[in-house]
Coordinates of C-alpha atoms in Angstrom, one line a residue:
M58 CA 40.4 -67.5 40.4
R59 CA 42.3 -65.1 42.6
F60 CA 42.8 -61.5 41.6
T61 CA 45.9 -59.5 42.2
R62 CA 45.9 -56.3 44.2
H63 CA 46.4 -54.3 41.0
Q64 CA 43.5 -56.0 39.2
I65 CA 41.2 -55.4 42.2
Q66 CA 42.0 -51.7 42.1
V67 CA 41.2 -51.5 38.3
L68 CA 37.9 -53.3 38.7
T69 CA 36.9 -50.9 41.6
V70 CA 37.6 -47.9 39.4
L71 CA 35.5 -49.4 36.5
H72 CA 32.6 -50.1 38.8
L73 CA 32.7 -46.4 40.0
V74 CA 32.6 -45.1 36.4
V75 CA 29.7 -47.3 35.5
A76 CA 27.8 -46.1 38.6
V77 CA 28.4 -42.5 37.7
M78 CA 27.2 -43.0 34.1
L79 CA 24.0 -44.8 35.3
L80 CA 23.3 -42.0 37.7
G81 CA 23.7 -39.4 34.8
V82 CA 21.2 -41.3 32.7
I83 CA 18.7 -41.5 35.5
L84 CA 18.9 -37.7 36.2
M85 CA 19.0 -36.6 32.5
P86 CA 15.7 -34.6 31.5
K87 CA 13.6 -36.5 29.1
G88 CA 13.2 -35.0 25.6
T89 CA 13.8 -35.5 21.9
N90 CA 17.2 -37.0 20.8
G91 CA 17.9 -38.0 24.4
G92 CA 18.8 -34.5 25.4
A93 CA 17.2 -31.3 26.7
D94 CA 13.8 -30.3 25.4
V95 CA 14.2 -28.7 21.9
P96 CA 11.1 -27.6 20.1
V97 CA 10.5 -29.1 16.7
Q98 CA 10.8 -26.5 14.0
G99 CA 7.4 -24.9 13.3
E100 CA 6.0 -25.8 16.7
P101 CA 5.4 -23.2 19.4
T102 CA 7.8 -22.9 22.3
I103 CA 6.5 -24.3 25.6
P104 CA 7.6 -22.0 28.4
D105 CA 8.0 -23.3 32.0
D106 CA 4.4 -22.7 32.8
G107 CA 3.4 -25.1 30.0
V108 CA 1.4 -22.5 28.0
P109 CA 2.6 -21.9 24.3
D110 CA 3.6 -18.4 23.4
A111 CA 0.7 -16.5 21.6
P112 CA 1.4 -15.7 17.9
K113 CA 2.6 -12.2 17.3
I114 CA -0.2 -9.7 16.4
H115 CA 0.5 -6.9 13.9
D116 CA 0.2 -3.6 15.6
R117 CA -1.5 -1.1 13.2
F118 CA -1.2 1.7 15.8
R119 CA 2.5 1.3 16.6
D120 CA 5.1 4.0 17.4
P121 CA 7.6 5.0 14.7
R122 CA 11.2 3.6 14.7
I123 CA 14.3 5.5 15.7
A124 CA 16.6 6.0 12.7
F125 CA 20.4 5.5 12.7
D126 CA 20.9 9.1 11.5
E127 CA 21.2 12.2 13.6
D128 CA 19.2 14.2 11.0
I129 CA 16.2 11.9 11.2
F130 CA 14.0 12.0 14.3
W131 CA 12.1 8.8 13.3
E132 CA 10.7 6.9 10.4
T133 CA 7.8 4.5 9.8
N134 CA 6.4 2.5 6.9
I135 CA 2.6 2.0 6.5
G136 CA 0.8 -0.3 4.2
G137 CA 0.1 -4.0 3.4
S138 CA 1.7 -6.7 1.3
G139 CA 0.5 -5.1 -1.9
D140 CA 1.3 -1.7 -3.4
E141 CA 0.5 1.7 -2.0
Q142 CA 0.8 4.9 -4.0
V143 CA 0.9 8.4 -2.4
E144 CA -1.2 11.1 -4.1
N145 CA -0.8 13.8 -1.5
A146 CA -0.4 14.7 2.2
Y147 CA -2.0 17.4 4.4
E148 CA -1.7 18.8 7.9
I149 CA -5.1 19.5 9.4
R150 CA -5.6 20.5 13.0
D151 CA -2.2 19.1 14.1
K152 CA -2.7 15.8 12.4
L153 CA -1.1 14.3 9.3
Y154 CA -3.4 13.0 6.5
I155 CA -1.9 10.8 3.8
I156 CA -4.1 9.9 0.9
G157 CA -3.6 7.7 -2.2
N158 CA -4.4 4.3 -3.8
T159 CA -3.8 0.8 -2.6
N160 CA -4.4 -2.8 -3.6
S161 CA -3.5 -4.3 -0.2
T162 CA -6.0 -6.1 2.0
D163 CA -3.8 -7.0 5.0
L164 CA -1.5 -5.7 7.8
D165 CA -2.2 -1.9 8.2
F166 CA -4.8 -2.1 5.5
E167 CA -6.7 -5.1 6.8
G168 CA -10.4 -4.7 5.9
A169 CA -9.6 -2.8 2.7
D170 CA -10.7 -4.1 -0.7
G171 CA -8.3 -2.1 -2.8
G172 CA -9.1 1.4 -3.8
I173 CA -8.5 4.7 -2.0
Y174 CA -7.0 5.0 1.5
L175 CA -6.8 8.0 3.9
T176 CA -4.4 7.4 6.8
V177 CA -4.4 9.8 9.8
L178 CA -1.4 10.1 12.0
S179 CA -0.3 12.1 15.0
K180 CA 2.6 14.5 14.5
N181 CA 4.6 12.0 16.5
G182 CA 4.2 9.5 13.7
K183 CA 1.7 7.2 15.4
P184 CA -1.2 6.0 13.2
L185 CA -4.6 7.1 14.6
A186 CA -7.1 5.9 11.9
Y187 CA -7.3 4.0 8.6
N188 CA -10.1 4.9 6.2
F189 CA -10.9 3.1 2.9
Y190 CA -13.1 4.1 -0.1
D191 CA -14.1 2.6 -3.4
G192 CA -12.5 3.7 -6.6
E193 CA -9.2 5.2 -7.8
L194 CA -8.1 8.6 -6.6
I195 CA -7.0 10.8 -9.5
K196 CA -6.3 14.0 -7.6
S197 CA -7.1 15.7 -4.3
A198 CA -7.0 19.2 -2.7
L199 CA -7.9 20.9 0.5
H200 CA -11.6 21.9 0.7
K201 CA -13.5 23.9 3.2
N202 CA -15.2 20.7 4.5
G203 CA -12.1 18.5 4.4
I204 CA -10.4 17.0 1.3
F205 CA -11.9 17.2 -2.2
C206 CA -11.2 14.1 -4.3
L207 CA -11.7 13.4 -8.0
V208 CA -12.4 9.7 -8.2
R209 CA -12.8 7.1 -10.9
R210 CA -14.9 3.9 -10.5
E211 CA -14.6 1.8 -13.6
E212 CA -15.9 4.1 -16.3
K213 CA -17.6 6.6 -14.0
F214 CA -16.2 9.6 -12.3
F215 CA -17.2 11.2 -9.0
A216 CA -16.6 14.4 -7.0
L217 CA -16.1 13.3 -3.3
V218 CA -15.4 15.3 -0.2
I219 CA -14.0 13.5 2.9
D220 CA -14.2 15.4 6.2
S221 CA -11.4 15.4 8.8
N222 CA -12.9 12.4 10.6
G223 CA -12.6 10.3 7.4
T224 CA -16.3 10.4 6.7
P225 CA -17.6 11.0 3.1
E226 CA -19.3 14.4 3.5
A227 CA -20.6 14.8 0.0
E228 CA -20.5 12.7 -3.2
K229 CA -21.8 13.3 -6.8
E230 CA -21.4 11.3 -10.0
L231 CA -20.2 13.5 -12.8
P232 CA -22.3 13.5 -16.0
L233 CA -19.6 12.3 -18.4
G234 CA -20.2 10.5 -21.6
L235 CA -18.4 7.6 -23.4
G236 CA -14.7 8.4 -24.0
E237 CA -14.7 11.3 -21.5
S238 CA -12.2 11.2 -18.6
A239 CA -11.9 13.7 -15.8
I240 CA -8.2 14.4 -15.3
D241 CA -7.9 17.6 -13.2
F242 CA -9.9 20.3 -11.5
I243 CA -9.6 23.8 -10.1
I244 CA -11.5 25.0 -7.1
D245 CA -13.0 28.4 -6.8
Y246 CA -12.4 29.1 -3.1
E247 CA -14.8 32.2 -3.2
T248 CA -17.8 30.3 -4.4
D249 CA -16.8 26.8 -3.6
G250 CA -17.5 25.8 -7.1
I251 CA -15.4 23.3 -9.0
N252 CA -14.2 23.3 -12.6
I253 CA -13.5 19.8 -13.8
I254 CA -11.0 19.4 -16.7
I255 CA -11.9 16.6 -19.1
E256 CA -10.0 14.9 -21.9
A257 CA -12.3 13.3 -24.5
T258 CA -11.4 10.7 -27.1
V259 CA -13.7 10.9 -30.2
S260 CA -13.9 8.8 -33.3
Q261 CA -13.9 11.7 -35.7
P262 CA -11.1 14.3 -36.1
P263 CA -9.7 15.9 -34.0
Q264 CA -9.9 12.6 -32.1
K265 CA -8.7 14.2 -28.8
R266 CA -10.2 17.3 -27.3
V267 CA -10.4 19.1 -23.9
Q268 CA -13.6 20.0 -22.2
I269 CA -14.7 21.9 -19.0
L270 CA -17.5 21.0 -16.6
S271 CA -18.4 23.6 -14.0
L272 CA -20.0 22.6 -10.7
D273 CA -21.6 24.8 -8.1
A274 CA -21.0 24.4 -4.3
S275 CA -23.4 21.4 -4.2
F276 CA -21.6 19.8 -7.2
E277 CA -24.5 20.4 -9.5
P278 CA -23.5 21.1 -13.1
T279 CA -23.9 24.8 -14.1
D280 CA -22.0 24.9 -17.4
G281 CA -20.1 22.9 -19.9
L282 CA -17.6 23.8 -22.5
V283 CA -16.1 21.9 -25.4
L284 CA -12.8 23.6 -26.4
Q285 CA -13.0 23.4 -30.2
N286 CA -10.1 22.9 -32.4
S287 CA -9.5 21.2 -35.7
F288 CA -6.3 19.5 -34.3
P289 CA -5.9 17.2 -31.3
L290 CA -5.4 18.9 -27.9
E291 CA -3.4 17.8 -24.9
Y292 CA -4.1 19.4 -21.6
V293 CA -1.2 21.2 -19.8
A294 CA -2.6 23.4 -17.0
A295 CA -5.6 25.4 -15.7
L296 CA -5.3 28.7 -14.0
P297 CA -7.6 31.3 -12.5
R298 CA -8.1 34.5 -14.5
A299 CA -9.9 37.8 -13.8
N300 CA -13.6 36.9 -13.8
G301 CA -12.9 33.5 -15.1
Y302 CA -10.3 30.9 -16.0
M303 CA -7.8 29.8 -18.6
I304 CA -6.7 26.5 -20.0
A305 CA -3.3 25.9 -21.6
A306 CA -3.0 23.0 -24.0
N307 CA -0.7 21.6 -26.7
C308 CA -2.2 21.6 -30.2
Y309 CA -0.7 19.0 -32.5
G310 CA -1.1 19.2 -36.3
A311 CA 0.5 17.8 -39.4
K312 CA 3.0 20.7 -39.6
T313 CA 2.9 22.3 -36.2
G314 CA 2.9 21.7 -32.5
E315 CA 2.2 24.8 -30.4
L316 CA 0.7 26.3 -27.3
V317 CA -3.0 27.3 -27.3
I318 CA -4.8 29.1 -24.5
Y319 CA -8.6 29.1 -24.0
E320 CA -9.9 31.9 -21.9
W321 CA -13.5 32.2 -20.6
K322 CA -15.1 34.7 -18.3
T323 CA -18.1 33.8 -16.1
S324 CA -19.7 37.2 -16.8
S325 CA -19.3 37.2 -20.6
D326 CA -21.8 36.1 -23.2
E327 CA -18.9 34.8 -25.3
L328 CA -18.2 31.1 -24.6
Y329 CA -14.4 31.6 -24.7
S330 CA -11.5 33.2 -26.5
L331 CA -8.9 31.2 -28.3
H332 CA -5.2 32.3 -28.4
E333 CA -2.7 30.5 -30.6
F334 CA 1.0 30.9 -30.3
E335 CA 2.8 29.6 -33.4
I336 CA 6.6 30.1 -33.7
A337 CA 7.8 30.3 -37.3
N338 CA 9.7 27.3 -38.4
R339 CA 9.6 25.7 -35.0
K340 CA 7.4 22.8 -33.9
Y341 CA 7.2 22.5 -30.1
K342 CA 5.3 21.3 -27.1
T343 CA 4.6 22.9 -23.8
A344 CA 6.0 20.9 -20.8
D345 CA 4.8 23.3 -18.1
F346 CA 2.9 26.6 -17.7
M347 CA 2.5 29.0 -14.8
P348 CA 2.0 32.7 -13.9
Y349 CA 5.0 35.0 -13.3
S350 CA 5.4 38.7 -12.3
N351 CA 4.7 40.1 -15.8
G352 CA 2.2 37.6 -17.0
Y353 CA 2.5 33.9 -17.9
V354 CA 5.4 31.7 -18.9
A355 CA 5.6 28.3 -20.7
L356 CA 8.5 25.9 -20.7
I357 CA 8.7 24.8 -24.3
I358 CA 10.7 21.9 -25.9
D359 CA 11.0 21.8 -29.7
E360 CA 11.3 18.8 -32.0
N361 CA 15.1 19.0 -31.8
G362 CA 15.1 18.9 -28.0
V363 CA 15.9 22.6 -27.5
A364 CA 14.2 24.0 -24.4
D365 CA 13.4 27.7 -23.9
L366 CA 10.9 29.8 -22.0
F367 CA 8.0 31.4 -23.9
A368 CA 6.6 34.4 -22.0
L369 CA 3.3 36.4 -22.4
D370 CA 1.9 39.5 -20.7
Y371 CA -1.3 39.5 -18.7
D372 CA -3.3 40.2 -21.8
L373 CA -1.8 37.1 -23.5
K374 CA 0.0 39.4 -25.9
N375 CA 3.6 40.4 -26.7
P376 CA 5.1 36.9 -26.7
K377 CA 8.9 36.6 -26.3
I378 CA 11.4 33.8 -26.1
I379 CA 13.8 33.6 -23.2
L380 CA 16.7 31.4 -24.2
L381 CA 17.9 28.6 -21.9
D382 CA 20.7 27.2 -24.1
S383 CA 19.6 23.7 -23.3
E384 CA 19.7 20.9 -25.9
N385 CA 18.7 17.2 -25.9
T386 CA 15.9 18.1 -23.5
T387 CA 13.3 15.4 -22.8
G388 CA 11.2 17.1 -20.1
G389 CA 11.1 19.7 -17.3
K390 CA 9.2 21.6 -14.8
L391 CA 8.6 25.2 -13.6
F392 CA 8.3 26.3 -10.0
S393 CA 7.8 29.6 -8.2
N394 CA 7.7 30.8 -4.6
N395 CA 6.3 34.3 -5.6
E396 CA 9.8 35.8 -5.2
K397 CA 11.9 33.6 -7.5
N398 CA 11.3 31.2 -10.3
F399 CA 13.0 27.9 -10.9
V400 CA 13.4 25.8 -14.0
F401 CA 14.4 22.1 -14.0
L402 CA 15.4 20.4 -17.2
Q403 CA 16.0 16.7 -17.9
R404 CA 18.2 15.5 -20.8
A405 CA 18.2 12.4 -22.9
N406 CA 21.6 11.3 -21.5
G407 CA 20.2 11.2 -17.9
T408 CA 21.7 14.5 -16.8
S409 CA 19.8 17.5 -15.5
T410 CA 20.1 21.3 -15.2
A411 CA 18.3 23.6 -12.7
Y412 CA 18.2 27.4 -12.9
E413 CA 17.1 30.1 -10.4
M414 CA 15.6 33.2 -12.0
P415 CA 14.3 36.5 -10.6
I416 CA 10.5 37.0 -10.5
D417 CA 10.6 38.9 -13.9
L418 CA 12.8 36.2 -15.6
T419 CA 15.4 38.7 -16.6
D420 CA 18.4 36.6 -15.6
K421 CA 19.3 33.1 -14.6
H422 CA 22.0 31.1 -12.8
E423 CA 22.5 27.4 -12.3
I424 CA 21.8 25.7 -9.0
A425 CA 24.5 23.0 -8.9
S426 CA 22.9 20.8 -6.2
L427 CA 19.6 20.6 -8.0
S428 CA 21.3 20.0 -11.3
A429 CA 22.8 16.9 -9.8
Q430 CA 19.4 15.4 -9.3
T431 CA 17.8 13.2 -11.9
E432 CA 14.2 14.2 -11.1
I433 CA 12.1 16.6 -8.9
T434 CA 9.0 14.9 -7.7
A435 CA 7.7 17.2 -5.0
F436 CA 7.8 21.0 -4.3
R437 CA 6.6 23.2 -1.4
A438 CA 7.0 26.9 -0.8
T439 CA 6.6 28.9 2.4
K440 CA 7.1 32.6 3.1
T441 CA 10.8 32.1 3.6
D442 CA 11.9 28.8 2.0
S443 CA 11.4 26.6 -1.1
Y444 CA 11.5 22.9 -0.6
F445 CA 12.5 20.5 -3.4
G446 CA 12.0 16.7 -3.1
G447 CA 14.0 14.9 -5.7
K448 CA 16.3 12.0 -6.4
N449 CA 19.9 11.6 -7.4
A450 CA 21.6 8.4 -8.8
F451 CA 21.7 6.9 -5.3
S452 CA 18.8 8.1 -3.1
P453 CA 16.1 10.7 -2.5
V454 CA 17.2 14.2 -1.7
V455 CA 15.5 17.1 0.2
S456 CA 16.9 20.5 -0.7
V457 CA 15.8 23.8 0.9
L458 CA 16.5 27.2 -0.7
N459 CA 16.0 30.7 0.5
N460 CA 17.4 34.1 -0.5
Q461 CA 20.9 33.1 0.5
G462 CA 20.9 30.0 -1.7
V463 CA 20.8 26.3 -0.7
T464 CA 20.6 26.3 3.1
F465 CA 19.9 22.6 3.7
E466 CA 20.3 19.4 1.8
K467 CA 19.8 15.8 3.0
A468 CA 20.0 12.5 1.1
F469 CA 18.5 9.4 2.8
G470 CA 17.2 6.0 1.9
A471 CA 17.9 4.4 -1.5
T472 CA 16.7 4.5 -5.1
T473 CA 13.7 2.4 -4.0
E474 CA 12.2 5.6 -2.3
T475 CA 10.5 8.4 -4.2
I476 CA 9.4 11.7 -2.4
K477 CA 5.8 12.5 -3.1
A478 CA 5.0 15.3 -0.6
M479 CA 6.6 17.4 2.1
L480 CA 5.1 19.2 5.1
P481 CA 7.5 21.7 6.6
S482 CA 7.1 22.5 10.3
D483 CA 9.1 24.4 13.0
G484 CA 12.7 23.0 12.8
F485 CA 11.8 19.9 10.8
I486 CA 10.1 18.5 7.7
Y487 CA 7.7 15.6 7.3
V488 CA 8.8 13.8 4.2
I489 CA 6.2 11.4 2.6
C490 CA 7.5 8.8 0.2
E491 CA 6.6 5.7 -1.7
S492 CA 9.1 3.1 -0.6
G493 CA 9.9 -0.3 -2.2
G494 CA 12.6 -1.6 0.0
T495 CA 14.8 -1.1 3.1
S496 CA 18.1 0.7 3.6
Q497 CA 20.2 2.2 6.4
N498 CA 17.4 4.8 7.0
V499 CA 14.4 2.7 6.1
G500 CA 13.8 -0.1 8.6
K501 CA 11.0 -2.1 7.1
N502 CA 9.0 -2.9 4.0
F503 CA 5.8 -5.0 4.0
G504 CA 6.0 -5.8 0.3
G505 CA 5.5 -4.0 -2.9
T506 CA 5.5 -0.2 -2.3
D507 CA 4.7 1.1 1.1
I508 CA 4.0 4.6 2.4
L509 CA 7.2 5.9 4.1
L510 CA 7.0 8.8 6.6
I511 CA 10.2 10.4 7.8
K512 CA 10.5 13.3 10.3
L513 CA 13.6 15.1 9.1
R514 CA 15.6 17.6 11.2
F515 CA 15.9 20.9 9.4

């Protein structure tokens, strides 16, 4: 068969196409799906040197993250995949100490078995050490040898001091009986003695009472008091007093609810003095109690939700009521910076009111920015400023007040963050939170609630 010139040209082109295709197949890299090497999902990538990439290792001693906010120097979260609670934070020798409870056992808290943590960081936000201890932290405070901790382990209670290196410096089991729970303490910084506040549940009336256990500097018991009353007692506050101490408590009876104060002097033969403060035709509870310039003041809320201040002189006499004109009140707190007093009230409908009052409580005016907050969870006072850590309907808020009023206010994060402590420094504030999520200002969360540390420009 003889081909025409046109047919020969077509066959020549087809042979060239086939040759090019065969050459492409020969030169194509071998791999899955007949294409370039693509790693199977879940398998390590093989670089050019043939060695798989090493798995990423969690860096417990990492630098903080830069925040997308000009008012925030940096932020960092610390914790594990469980829950971390912040009890307090301290600045000791240019280092930051954050202490609380955790049930995490991984990530930053690898090696922990639940219990108490003490995390130490540089002032640049870099973790330096993680320390873990058995038990549940109830409360802590600065001590001459480090940090004093009131600790619970199952049904037993302990006094524990941790030094600045994270080493337990002293520990003592408290001689508490069945149904007795240590809930607070007050340190005598002159003698280094500790007064432990105890709530006891008993089978016979009054069924709930308050007790005191006094310890010397070596944590050896020196005295014990049962604050007697025929009605149940609920602890409110403990304050130092001339040559002794005082305990404020709520007393609940069938017809009355009122403030009672127990006063005892270390140099007196008398065990204590009881002061009762009944208000005629008014059943009330004490929400907070503190000293002020002319004596002591209680924030009281009656059975109708009406909140007022109840003031006493230094001899616990001459009681007077200072009206706040607040109704439907469910709770509140008192604060003082030794120059001004502050009252924060929460209402049943979710609104709040905050007042600033002079040191003698003779006047009041509302602080609008604090009144917009739903709760106040942290407070710190310096010689010049008062720092409030709270939360509005959308996020945490730090507010700073001085004699000129509110000088600084910053909202950050989301409702998943709660401010637990603040450490003011020159030109900025370390804000320590519990954080349960991420936001524009919070870059990461390991699971549950983490510790969140923010360096805030002020």
